[in-house]
């Protein structure tokens, strides 16, 4: 009939290779076949349909497919550009694109430089070719960059022989795990990104079985501890990383959101927002120029992602930021697992309410210690659940931190089963021109102790030699061999053992109860002069050696227990120590001993206060964990009692109780400007442990700095990098690269200073302090 529409023309014939969409599957490469029962390959029912045959599996499947679900096949490269068909209700079909060209199965491996693997159907082959197989790129000799997916000049291959990935230098170098090698590079697919971010120098990041993303150069160890939350595992060694998350239009919880306060100073205002996570900062707090275009925070630039068991602040719906824990899939109920979610989304469980939701990186940021300081301000009613959530989150955070510390301890013990090698010696060994002094018997003082006493020259006796820290000589002391003041000569040390601490390297622990005043050990090592000391420090700086064991006897002699020493070299620093160093005269020479300040039970770690400015390394963080810890080696401990208070405590004087009228306040900041020494309107440094204050004019600042401002004492005067050595007289400071020849030991007061404060000083690069200067830096 002329009123009827003409039948559509047949576009495909039997044997044609096409892309087809059927049975809720993704676009699939197929052949046009005939229906074996009817012998036809088309049906005319309002629209043209075709019989297609899929040979991608062991059993071929056939189906009638509508014409709008068939497209010509030109190659596997078309897959990413194929249209998304709509189902009933005008809803988009879930994206299963990762299950076709990125799925396992019978694969052809290219014998060229790319080592790529292909499904035969994806490259237009019905059967695998015989002999050597080369992909199109290897045949043409033109490879595409694995990052930008574009070819062109400057594409280089990773130096790892079996890698086969090609990159533009500008595309791959921004990845933090990229390792340059001469004119080439090692791509990030051979480094666990999580381990690399935690410690870039850890060789374990390149060891073990790695799972690699099939779309970008990201790799993790194939375990829940390293793998980023939201990763979609495709096979044992391949996955899709969260970088390939695609937000669903119209989904409120897929919208990117940023916090309304600065992550540095916690204040609001005009903020610079990260494009990948909720982080926001004041431009002044970061001390950077306003960037053009998209901006990403340092964590996002390095590739840091949430992981399983991380505690996060999560924004869901119209609720406030709520603490939650990233969950393992096996811990999530089945009804939650069946909910629609995309690559990059991961399940979290809220504290307090115990609810589960799916979220992603742009709506979470890490929970940190101290985030629950508002718990006391929470009221009753609706906030009760939130208050409980904060309490539970803080408790869970401490629990996870303890687990991480224990795991790190086990890892350290596994990797370092023995302390670093050193040669054990019993007495000090002189090096070079340094001499060991020996006194004549007539010059050795004689005490008044008698041989008939029960404990002659003992710790509870009134031996004048012991009081003056002189050791008796058996040929001079009246008690002879019964004399108990010969601990150095007879090496009457307390039994100790070397053990691995949680965060401070190796330490020393007593194997028995130690009484107050007992002799623990002598500090023994090589006796060197000032010139040799400077040479060893220079060698340590050039080779990134950060552990020092040098102790100053006097201006001409220094004990270095690094290469040679005894077990005393492993005793760590503490701001509230249980041992102390004492200088004794033994047979005419000065020796250093470690003595107990209090009764020390069995199994308690032995420590003493180094009482120094760290040798050659500027400020070093202190990890002793004492209640009065100053935060840095060489900084006076907090609330340190005065000599008068110690005497009152020692004498146990009982005073009548008086009602305190005013609470004593500990001064945490200095009162005078560190630059000019005057008071007035000052600006304080916000770096933890730094008490320095300044006038804004002295720092050439037009206005008071905003946010958590750090003073110039912490930045190198030459390059602006983090400072490693500091002048004690002014804000001058330098990094490791520029401190050589800039700071000296003042002969006037023994402090580390620049040339402006003592031009007559010599180039001495170590700290000389009162008592017993010490420079062992285990942490």
PDB file of N, CA and C in Angstrom, residues 392-476:
ATOM      1  N   UNK A 392      33.072   7.808  70.397  1.00  0.00           N
ATOM      2  CA  UNK A 392      33.427   6.524  69.776  1.00  0.00           C
ATOM      3  C   UNK A 392      34.540   6.693  68.744  1.00  0.00           C
ATOM      4  N   UNK A 393      34.486   7.788  67.984  1.00  0.00           N
ATOM      5  CA  UNK A 393      35.515   8.024  66.973  1.00  0.00           C
ATOM      6  C   UNK A 393      36.879   8.224  67.613  1.00  0.00           C
ATOM      7  N   UNK A 394      36.931   8.993  68.709  1.00  0.00           N
ATOM      8  CA  UNK A 394      38.208   9.223  69.396  1.00  0.00           C
ATOM      9  C   UNK A 394      38.774   7.926  69.944  1.00  0.00           C
ATOM     10  N   UNK A 395      37.914   7.092  70.519  1.00  0.00           N
ATOM     11  CA  UNK A 395      38.366   5.812  71.073  1.00  0.00           C
ATOM     12  C   UNK A 395      38.860   4.885  69.968  1.00  0.00           C
ATOM     13  N   UNK A 396      38.110   4.817  68.861  1.00  0.00           N
ATOM     14  CA  UNK A 396      38.510   3.962  67.740  1.00  0.00           C
ATOM     15  C   UNK A 396      39.801   4.465  67.102  1.00  0.00           C
ATOM     16  N   UNK A 397      39.969   5.779  67.031  1.00  0.00           N
ATOM     17  CA  UNK A 397      41.180   6.356  66.454  1.00  0.00           C
ATOM     18  C   UNK A 397      42.400   5.966  67.279  1.00  0.00           C
ATOM     19  N   UNK A 398      42.302   6.052  68.603  1.00  0.00           N
ATOM     20  CA  UNK A 398      43.427   5.644  69.459  1.00  0.00           C
ATOM     21  C   UNK A 398      43.719   4.157  69.304  1.00  0.00           C
ATOM     22  N   UNK A 399      42.678   3.357  69.161  1.00  0.00           N
ATOM     23  CA  UNK A 399      42.860   1.919  68.980  1.00  0.00           C
ATOM     24  C   UNK A 399      43.603   1.617  67.680  1.00  0.00           C
ATOM     25  N   UNK A 400      43.211   2.293  66.600  1.00  0.00           N
ATOM     26  CA  UNK A 400      43.868   2.073  65.312  1.00  0.00           C
ATOM     27  C   UNK A 400      45.298   2.590  65.318  1.00  0.00           C
ATOM     28  N   UNK A 401      45.544   3.701  66.016  1.00  0.00           N
ATOM     29  CA  UNK A 401      46.901   4.212  66.118  1.00  0.00           C
ATOM     30  C   UNK A 401      47.805   3.215  66.836  1.00  0.00           C
ATOM     31  N   UNK A 402      47.282   2.600  67.906  1.00  0.00           N
ATOM     32  CA  UNK A 402      48.058   1.586  68.620  1.00  0.00           C
ATOM     33  C   UNK A 402      48.351   0.388  67.725  1.00  0.00           C
ATOM     34  N   UNK A 403      47.367  -0.008  66.900  1.00  0.00           N
ATOM     35  CA  UNK A 403      47.589  -1.114  65.968  1.00  0.00           C
ATOM     36  C   UNK A 403      48.679  -0.771  64.959  1.00  0.00           C
ATOM     37  N   UNK A 404      48.653   0.466  64.439  1.00  0.00           N
ATOM     38  CA  UNK A 404      49.651   0.876  63.466  1.00  0.00           C
ATOM     39  C   UNK A 404      51.048   0.905  64.081  1.00  0.00           C
ATOM     40  N   UNK A 405      51.144   1.395  65.324  1.00  0.00           N
ATOM     41  CA  UNK A 405      52.441   1.427  65.990  1.00  0.00           C
ATOM     42  C   UNK A 405      52.979   0.025  66.227  1.00  0.00           C
ATOM     43  N   UNK A 406      52.082  -0.884  66.628  1.00  0.00           N
ATOM     44  CA  UNK A 406      52.519  -2.260  66.851  1.00  0.00           C
ATOM     45  C   UNK A 406      52.932  -2.920  65.536  1.00  0.00           C
ATOM     46  N   UNK A 407      52.176  -2.647  64.479  1.00  0.00           N
ATOM     47  CA  UNK A 407      52.535  -3.200  63.177  1.00  0.00           C
ATOM     48  C   UNK A 407      53.876  -2.647  62.703  1.00  0.00           C
ATOM     49  N   UNK A 408      54.088  -1.337  62.926  1.00  0.00           N
ATOM     50  CA  UNK A 408      55.349  -0.733  62.537  1.00  0.00           C
ATOM     51  C   UNK A 408      56.494  -1.327  63.332  1.00  0.00           C
ATOM     52  N   UNK A 409      56.265  -1.565  64.634  1.00  0.00           N
ATOM     53  CA  UNK A 409      57.292  -2.194  65.465  1.00  0.00           C
ATOM     54  C   UNK A 409      57.639  -3.578  64.941  1.00  0.00           C
ATOM     55  N   UNK A 410      56.605  -4.372  64.584  1.00  0.00           N
ATOM     56  CA  UNK A 410      56.855  -5.704  64.051  1.00  0.00           C
ATOM     57  C   UNK A 410      57.603  -5.639  62.729  1.00  0.00           C
ATOM     58  N   UNK A 411      57.241  -4.645  61.896  1.00  0.00           N
ATOM     59  CA  UNK A 411      57.926  -4.482  60.614  1.00  0.00           C
ATOM     60  C   UNK A 411      59.382  -4.095  60.825  1.00  0.00           C
ATOM     61  N   UNK A 412      59.616  -3.186  61.782  1.00  0.00           N
ATOM     62  CA  UNK A 412      60.985  -2.768  62.072  1.00  0.00           C
ATOM     63  C   UNK A 412      61.805  -3.933  62.624  1.00  0.00           C
ATOM     64  N   UNK A 413      61.182  -4.707  63.487  1.00  0.00           N
ATOM     65  CA  UNK A 413      61.894  -5.860  64.045  1.00  0.00           C
ATOM     66  C   UNK A 413      62.182  -6.901  62.973  1.00  0.00           C
ATOM     67  N   UNK A 414      61.267  -7.019  62.016  1.00  0.00           N
ATOM     68  CA  UNK A 414      61.480  -7.966  60.927  1.00  0.00           C
ATOM     69  C   UNK A 414      62.626  -7.528  60.028  1.00  0.00           C
ATOM     70  N   UNK A 415      62.654  -6.210  59.739  1.00  0.00           N
ATOM     71  CA  UNK A 415      63.697  -5.691  58.851  1.00  0.00           C
ATOM     72  C   UNK A 415      65.026  -5.480  59.569  1.00  0.00           C
ATOM     73  N   UNK A 416      64.949  -5.077  60.833  1.00  0.00           N
ATOM     74  CA  UNK A 416      66.167  -4.807  61.609  1.00  0.00           C
ATOM     75  C   UNK A 416      66.212  -5.750  62.795  1.00  0.00           C
ATOM     76  N   UNK A 417      66.660  -6.960  62.560  1.00  0.00           N
ATOM     77  CA  UNK A 417      66.716  -7.941  63.631  1.00  0.00           C
ATOM     78  C   UNK A 417      67.881  -7.682  64.576  1.00  0.00           C
ATOM     79  N   UNK A 418      68.862  -6.930  64.113  1.00  0.00           N
ATOM     80  CA  UNK A 418      70.009  -6.594  64.929  1.00  0.00           C
ATOM     81  C   UNK A 418      70.262  -5.099  64.848  1.00  0.00           C
ATOM     82  N   UNK A 419      70.855  -4.521  65.911  1.00  0.00           N
ATOM     83  CA  UNK A 419      71.199  -3.099  65.849  1.00  0.00           C
ATOM     84  C   UNK A 419      72.242  -2.851  64.761  1.00  0.00           C
ATOM     85  N   UNK A 420      72.377  -1.604  64.316  1.00  0.00           N
ATOM     86  CA  UNK A 420      73.411  -1.280  63.332  1.00  0.00           C
ATOM     87  C   UNK A 420      74.779  -1.728  63.827  1.00  0.00           C
ATOM     88  N   UNK A 421      75.640  -2.221  62.945  1.00  0.00           N
ATOM     89  CA  UNK A 421      76.932  -2.764  63.376  1.00  0.00           C
ATOM     90  C   UNK A 421      77.841  -1.703  63.994  1.00  0.00           C
ATOM     91  N   UNK A 422      78.548  -2.093  65.020  1.00  0.00           N
ATOM     92  CA  UNK A 422      79.580  -1.270  65.651  1.00  0.00           C
ATOM     93  C   UNK A 422      80.548  -2.221  66.341  1.00  0.00           C
ATOM     94  N   UNK A 423      81.735  -1.727  66.657  1.00  0.00           N
ATOM     95  CA  UNK A 423      82.735  -2.570  67.303  1.00  0.00           C
ATOM     96  C   UNK A 423      82.698  -2.331  68.810  1.00  0.00           C
ATOM     97  N   UNK A 424      82.515  -3.416  69.565  1.00  0.00           N
ATOM     98  CA  UNK A 424      82.425  -3.301  71.020  1.00  0.00           C
ATOM     99  C   UNK A 424      83.823  -3.159  71.624  1.00  0.00           C
ATOM    100  N   UNK A 425      83.993  -2.122  72.436  1.00  0.00           N
ATOM    101  CA  UNK A 425      85.254  -1.911  73.161  1.00  0.00           C
ATOM    102  C   UNK A 425      84.939  -1.707  74.631  1.00  0.00           C
ATOM    103  N   UNK A 426      85.948  -1.916  75.485  1.00  0.00           N
ATOM    104  CA  UNK A 426      85.745  -1.826  76.933  1.00  0.00           C
ATOM    105  C   UNK A 426      86.239  -0.510  77.509  1.00  0.00           C
ATOM    106  N   UNK A 427      87.224   0.107  76.868  1.00  0.00           N
ATOM    107  CA  UNK A 427      87.783   1.375  77.350  1.00  0.00           C
ATOM    108  C   UNK A 427      87.886   2.345  76.180  1.00  0.00           C
ATOM    109  N   UNK A 428      88.037   3.625  76.488  1.00  0.00           N
ATOM    110  CA  UNK A 428      88.168   4.637  75.446  1.00  0.00           C
ATOM    111  C   UNK A 428      89.429   4.408  74.628  1.00  0.00           C
ATOM    112  N   UNK A 429      89.307   4.582  73.299  1.00  0.00           N
ATOM    113  CA  UNK A 429      90.444   4.403  72.395  1.00  0.00           C
ATOM    114  C   UNK A 429      90.845   5.755  71.794  1.00  0.00           C
ATOM    115  N   UNK A 430      92.067   6.224  72.052  1.00  0.00           N
ATOM    116  CA  UNK A 430      92.491   7.520  71.494  1.00  0.00           C
ATOM    117  C   UNK A 430      92.749   7.427  69.992  1.00  0.00           C
ATOM    118  N   UNK A 431      92.368   8.479  69.249  1.00  0.00           N
ATOM    119  CA  UNK A 431      92.563   8.560  67.805  1.00  0.00           C
ATOM    120  C   UNK A 431      93.417   9.784  67.497  1.00  0.00           C
ATOM    121  N   UNK A 432      94.457   9.594  66.675  1.00  0.00           N
ATOM    122  CA  UNK A 432      95.292  10.718  66.257  1.00  0.00           C
ATOM    123  C   UNK A 432      96.147  11.253  67.405  1.00  0.00           C
ATOM    124  N   UNK A 433      96.093  12.573  67.616  1.00  0.00           N
ATOM    125  CA  UNK A 433      96.940  13.233  68.617  1.00  0.00           C
ATOM    126  C   UNK A 433      96.337  13.221  70.017  1.00  0.00           C
ATOM    127  N   UNK A 434      95.114  12.694  70.157  1.00  0.00           N
ATOM    128  CA  UNK A 434      94.444  12.687  71.464  1.00  0.00           C
ATOM    129  C   UNK A 434      95.176  11.740  72.414  1.00  0.00           C
ATOM    130  N   UNK A 435      95.328  12.148  73.669  1.00  0.00           N
ATOM    131  CA  UNK A 435      96.056  11.361  74.661  1.00  0.00           C
ATOM    132  C   UNK A 435      95.145  10.944  75.810  1.00  0.00           C
ATOM    133  N   UNK A 436      95.449   9.811  76.406  1.00  0.00           N
ATOM    134  CA  UNK A 436      94.803   9.330  77.621  1.00  0.00           C
ATOM    135  C   UNK A 436      95.761   9.636  78.774  1.00  0.00           C
ATOM    136  N   UNK A 437      95.303  10.388  79.759  1.00  0.00           N
ATOM    137  CA  UNK A 437      96.174  10.806  80.861  1.00  0.00           C
ATOM    138  C   UNK A 437      96.196   9.752  81.950  1.00  0.00           C
ATOM    139  N   UNK A 438      97.372   9.607  82.553  1.00  0.00           N
ATOM    140  CA  UNK A 438      97.553   8.694  83.674  1.00  0.00           C
ATOM    141  C   UNK A 438      98.296   9.430  84.777  1.00  0.00           C
ATOM    142  N   UNK A 439      97.735   9.443  85.972  1.00  0.00           N
ATOM    143  CA  UNK A 439      98.325  10.180  87.086  1.00  0.00           C
ATOM    144  C   UNK A 439      99.311   9.312  87.848  1.00  0.00           C
ATOM    145  N   UNK A 440     100.264   9.962  88.475  1.00  0.00           N
ATOM    146  CA  UNK A 440     101.193   9.272  89.368  1.00  0.00           C
ATOM    147  C   UNK A 440     100.458   8.920  90.649  1.00  0.00           C
ATOM    148  N   UNK A 441     100.856   7.830  91.285  1.00  0.00           N
ATOM    149  CA  UNK A 441     100.169   7.409  92.503  1.00  0.00           C
ATOM    150  C   UNK A 441     100.194   8.488  93.577  1.00  0.00           C
ATOM    151  N   UNK A 442     101.254   9.291  93.574  1.00  0.00           N
ATOM    152  CA  UNK A 442     101.359  10.352  94.578  1.00  0.00           C
ATOM    153  C   UNK A 442     100.359  11.472  94.330  1.00  0.00           C
ATOM    154  N   UNK A 443      99.821  11.564  93.100  1.00  0.00           N
ATOM    155  CA  UNK A 443      98.878  12.624  92.771  1.00  0.00           C
ATOM    156  C   UNK A 443      97.430  12.212  92.995  1.00  0.00           C
ATOM    157  N   UNK A 444      97.178  10.929  93.255  1.00  0.00           N
ATOM    158  CA  UNK A 444      95.816  10.446  93.432  1.00  0.00           C
ATOM    159  C   UNK A 444      95.386  10.702  94.869  1.00  0.00           C
ATOM    160  N   UNK A 445      94.267  11.372  95.082  1.00  0.00           N
ATOM    161  CA  UNK A 445      93.827  11.695  96.441  1.00  0.00           C
ATOM    162  C   UNK A 445      93.438  10.439  97.219  1.00  0.00           C
ATOM    163  N   UNK A 446      93.639  10.549  98.527  1.00  0.00           N
ATOM    164  CA  UNK A 446      93.337   9.421  99.411  1.00  0.00           C
ATOM    165  C   UNK A 446      92.187   9.804 100.329  1.00  0.00           C
ATOM    166  N   UNK A 447      91.208   8.915 100.460  1.00  0.00           N
ATOM    167  CA  UNK A 447      90.044   9.205 101.300  1.00  0.00           C
ATOM    168  C   UNK A 447      90.338   8.827 102.744  1.00  0.00           C
ATOM    169  N   UNK A 448      89.374   9.093 103.629  1.00  0.00           N
ATOM    170  CA  UNK A 448      89.527   8.807 105.056  1.00  0.00           C
ATOM    171  C   UNK A 448      88.848   7.514 105.482  1.00  0.00           C
ATOM    172  N   UNK A 449      88.355   6.744 104.528  1.00  0.00           N
ATOM    173  CA  UNK A 449      87.679   5.493 104.857  1.00  0.00           C
ATOM    174  C   UNK A 449      88.676   4.478 105.427  1.00  0.00           C
ATOM    175  N   UNK A 450      88.175   3.589 106.292  1.00  0.00           N
ATOM    176  CA  UNK A 450      89.007   2.578 106.924  1.00  0.00           C
ATOM    177  C   UNK A 450      88.646   1.197 106.391  1.00  0.00           C
ATOM    178  N   UNK A 451      89.627   0.336 106.396  1.00  0.00           N
ATOM    179  CA  UNK A 451      89.407  -1.020 105.888  1.00  0.00           C
ATOM    180  C   UNK A 451      88.482  -1.818 106.781  1.00  0.00           C
ATOM    181  N   UNK A 452      88.366  -1.417 108.055  1.00  0.00           N
ATOM    182  CA  UNK A 452      87.536  -2.162 109.001  1.00  0.00           C
ATOM    183  C   UNK A 452      86.050  -1.858 108.829  1.00  0.00           C
ATOM    184  N   UNK A 453      85.693  -0.844 108.040  1.00  0.00           N
ATOM    185  CA  UNK A 453      84.287  -0.515 107.854  1.00  0.00           C
ATOM    186  C   UNK A 453      83.574  -1.624 107.086  1.00  0.00           C
ATOM    187  N   UNK A 454      82.236  -1.696 107.290  1.00  0.00           N
ATOM    188  CA  UNK A 454      81.468  -2.767 106.654  1.00  0.00           C
ATOM    189  C   UNK A 454      81.445  -2.602 105.139  1.00  0.00           C
ATOM    190  N   UNK A 455      81.193  -1.395 104.654  1.00  0.00           N
ATOM    191  CA  UNK A 455      81.179  -1.102 103.223  1.00  0.00           C
ATOM    192  C   UNK A 455      82.084   0.092 102.956  1.00  0.00           C
ATOM    193  N   UNK A 456      83.393  -0.112 102.970  1.00  0.00           N
ATOM    194  CA  UNK A 456      84.304   1.021 102.806  1.00  0.00           C
ATOM    195  C   UNK A 456      84.140   1.690 101.443  1.00  0.00           C
ATOM    196  N   UNK A 457      84.023   3.016 101.432  1.00  0.00           N
ATOM    197  CA  UNK A 457      83.861   3.819 100.209  1.00  0.00           C
ATOM    198  C   UNK A 457      82.598   3.456  99.433  1.00  0.00           C
ATOM    199  N   UNK A 458      81.590   2.889 100.134  1.00  0.00           N
ATOM    200  CA  UNK A 458      80.351   2.492  99.467  1.00  0.00           C
ATOM    201  C   UNK A 458      79.459   3.675  99.148  1.00  0.00           C
ATOM    202  N   UNK A 459      78.325   3.375  98.528  1.00  0.00           N
ATOM    203  CA  UNK A 459      77.428   4.429  98.066  1.00  0.00           C
ATOM    204  C   UNK A 459      76.794   5.189  99.214  1.00  0.00           C
ATOM    205  N   UNK A 460      76.660   4.537 100.396  1.00  0.00           N
ATOM    206  CA  UNK A 460      76.069   5.192 101.566  1.00  0.00           C
ATOM    207  C   UNK A 460      77.116   5.693 102.545  1.00  0.00           C
ATOM    208  N   UNK A 461      78.398   5.567 102.178  1.00  0.00           N
ATOM    209  CA  UNK A 461      79.472   5.994 103.076  1.00  0.00           C
ATOM    210  C   UNK A 461      79.720   7.492 102.927  1.00  0.00           C
ATOM    211  N   UNK A 462      80.616   8.014 103.756  1.00  0.00           N
ATOM    212  CA  UNK A 462      80.996   9.427 103.691  1.00  0.00           C
ATOM    213  C   UNK A 462      82.371   9.575 103.044  1.00  0.00           C
ATOM    214  N   UNK A 463      82.631   8.746 102.051  1.00  0.00           N
ATOM    215  CA  UNK A 463      83.922   8.780 101.352  1.00  0.00           C
ATOM    216  C   UNK A 463      84.054  10.118 100.626  1.00  0.00           C
ATOM    217  N   UNK A 464      85.111  10.860 100.961  1.00  0.00           N
ATOM    218  CA  UNK A 464      85.321  12.175 100.358  1.00  0.00           C
ATOM    219  C   UNK A 464      85.609  12.073  98.875  1.00  0.00           C
ATOM    220  N   UNK A 465      86.279  11.006  98.448  1.00  0.00           N
ATOM    221  CA  UNK A 465      86.555  10.807  97.015  1.00  0.00           C
ATOM    222  C   UNK A 465      85.264  10.612  96.227  1.00  0.00           C
ATOM    223  N   UNK A 466      84.355   9.800  96.781  1.00  0.00           N
ATOM    224  CA  UNK A 466      83.082   9.566  96.100  1.00  0.00           C
ATOM    225  C   UNK A 466      82.279  10.858  95.994  1.00  0.00           C
ATOM    226  N   UNK A 467      82.291  11.659  97.064  1.00  0.00           N
ATOM    227  CA  UNK A 467      81.552  12.923  97.038  1.00  0.00           C
ATOM    228  C   UNK A 467      82.096  13.864  95.973  1.00  0.00           C
ATOM    229  N   UNK A 468      83.435  13.856  95.763  1.00  0.00           N
ATOM    230  CA  UNK A 468      84.068  14.739  94.786  1.00  0.00           C
ATOM    231  C   UNK A 468      84.204  14.085  93.415  1.00  0.00           C
ATOM    232  N   UNK A 469      83.590  12.912  93.236  1.00  0.00           N
ATOM    233  CA  UNK A 469      83.612  12.169  91.979  1.00  0.00           C
ATOM    234  C   UNK A 469      85.036  11.805  91.572  1.00  0.00           C
ATOM    235  N   UNK A 470      85.820  11.335  92.544  1.00  0.00           N
ATOM    236  CA  UNK A 470      87.127  10.757  92.288  1.00  0.00           C
ATOM    237  C   UNK A 470      87.032   9.272  92.587  1.00  0.00           C
ATOM    238  N   UNK A 471      87.603   8.455  91.719  1.00  0.00           N
ATOM    239  CA  UNK A 471      87.609   7.025  91.987  1.00  0.00           C
ATOM    240  C   UNK A 471      88.873   6.655  92.750  1.00  0.00           C
ATOM    241  N   UNK A 472      88.698   5.839  93.792  1.00  0.00           N
ATOM    242  CA  UNK A 472      89.836   5.420  94.607  1.00  0.00           C
ATOM    243  C   UNK A 472      90.744   4.468  93.822  1.00  0.00           C
ATOM    244  N   UNK A 473      92.016   4.478  94.199  1.00  0.00           N
ATOM    245  CA  UNK A 473      92.978   3.556  93.600  1.00  0.00           C
ATOM    246  C   UNK A 473      93.299   2.476  94.622  1.00  0.00           C
ATOM    247  N   UNK A 474      93.293   1.199  94.234  1.00  0.00           N
ATOM    248  CA  UNK A 474      93.509   0.131  95.233  1.00  0.00           C
ATOM    249  C   UNK A 474      94.851   0.224  95.949  1.00  0.00           C
ATOM    250  N   UNK A 475      95.891   0.850  95.328  1.00  0.00           N
ATOM    251  CA  UNK A 475      97.199   0.972  95.972  1.00  0.00           C
ATOM    252  C   UNK A 475      97.302   2.211  96.857  1.00  0.00           C
ATOM    253  N   UNK A 476      96.268   3.068  96.781  1.00  0.00           N
ATOM    254  CA  UNK A 476      96.284   4.287  97.591  1.00  0.00           C
ATOM    255  C   UNK A 476      95.237   4.231  98.685  1.00  0.00           C
TER     256      UNK A 476
END
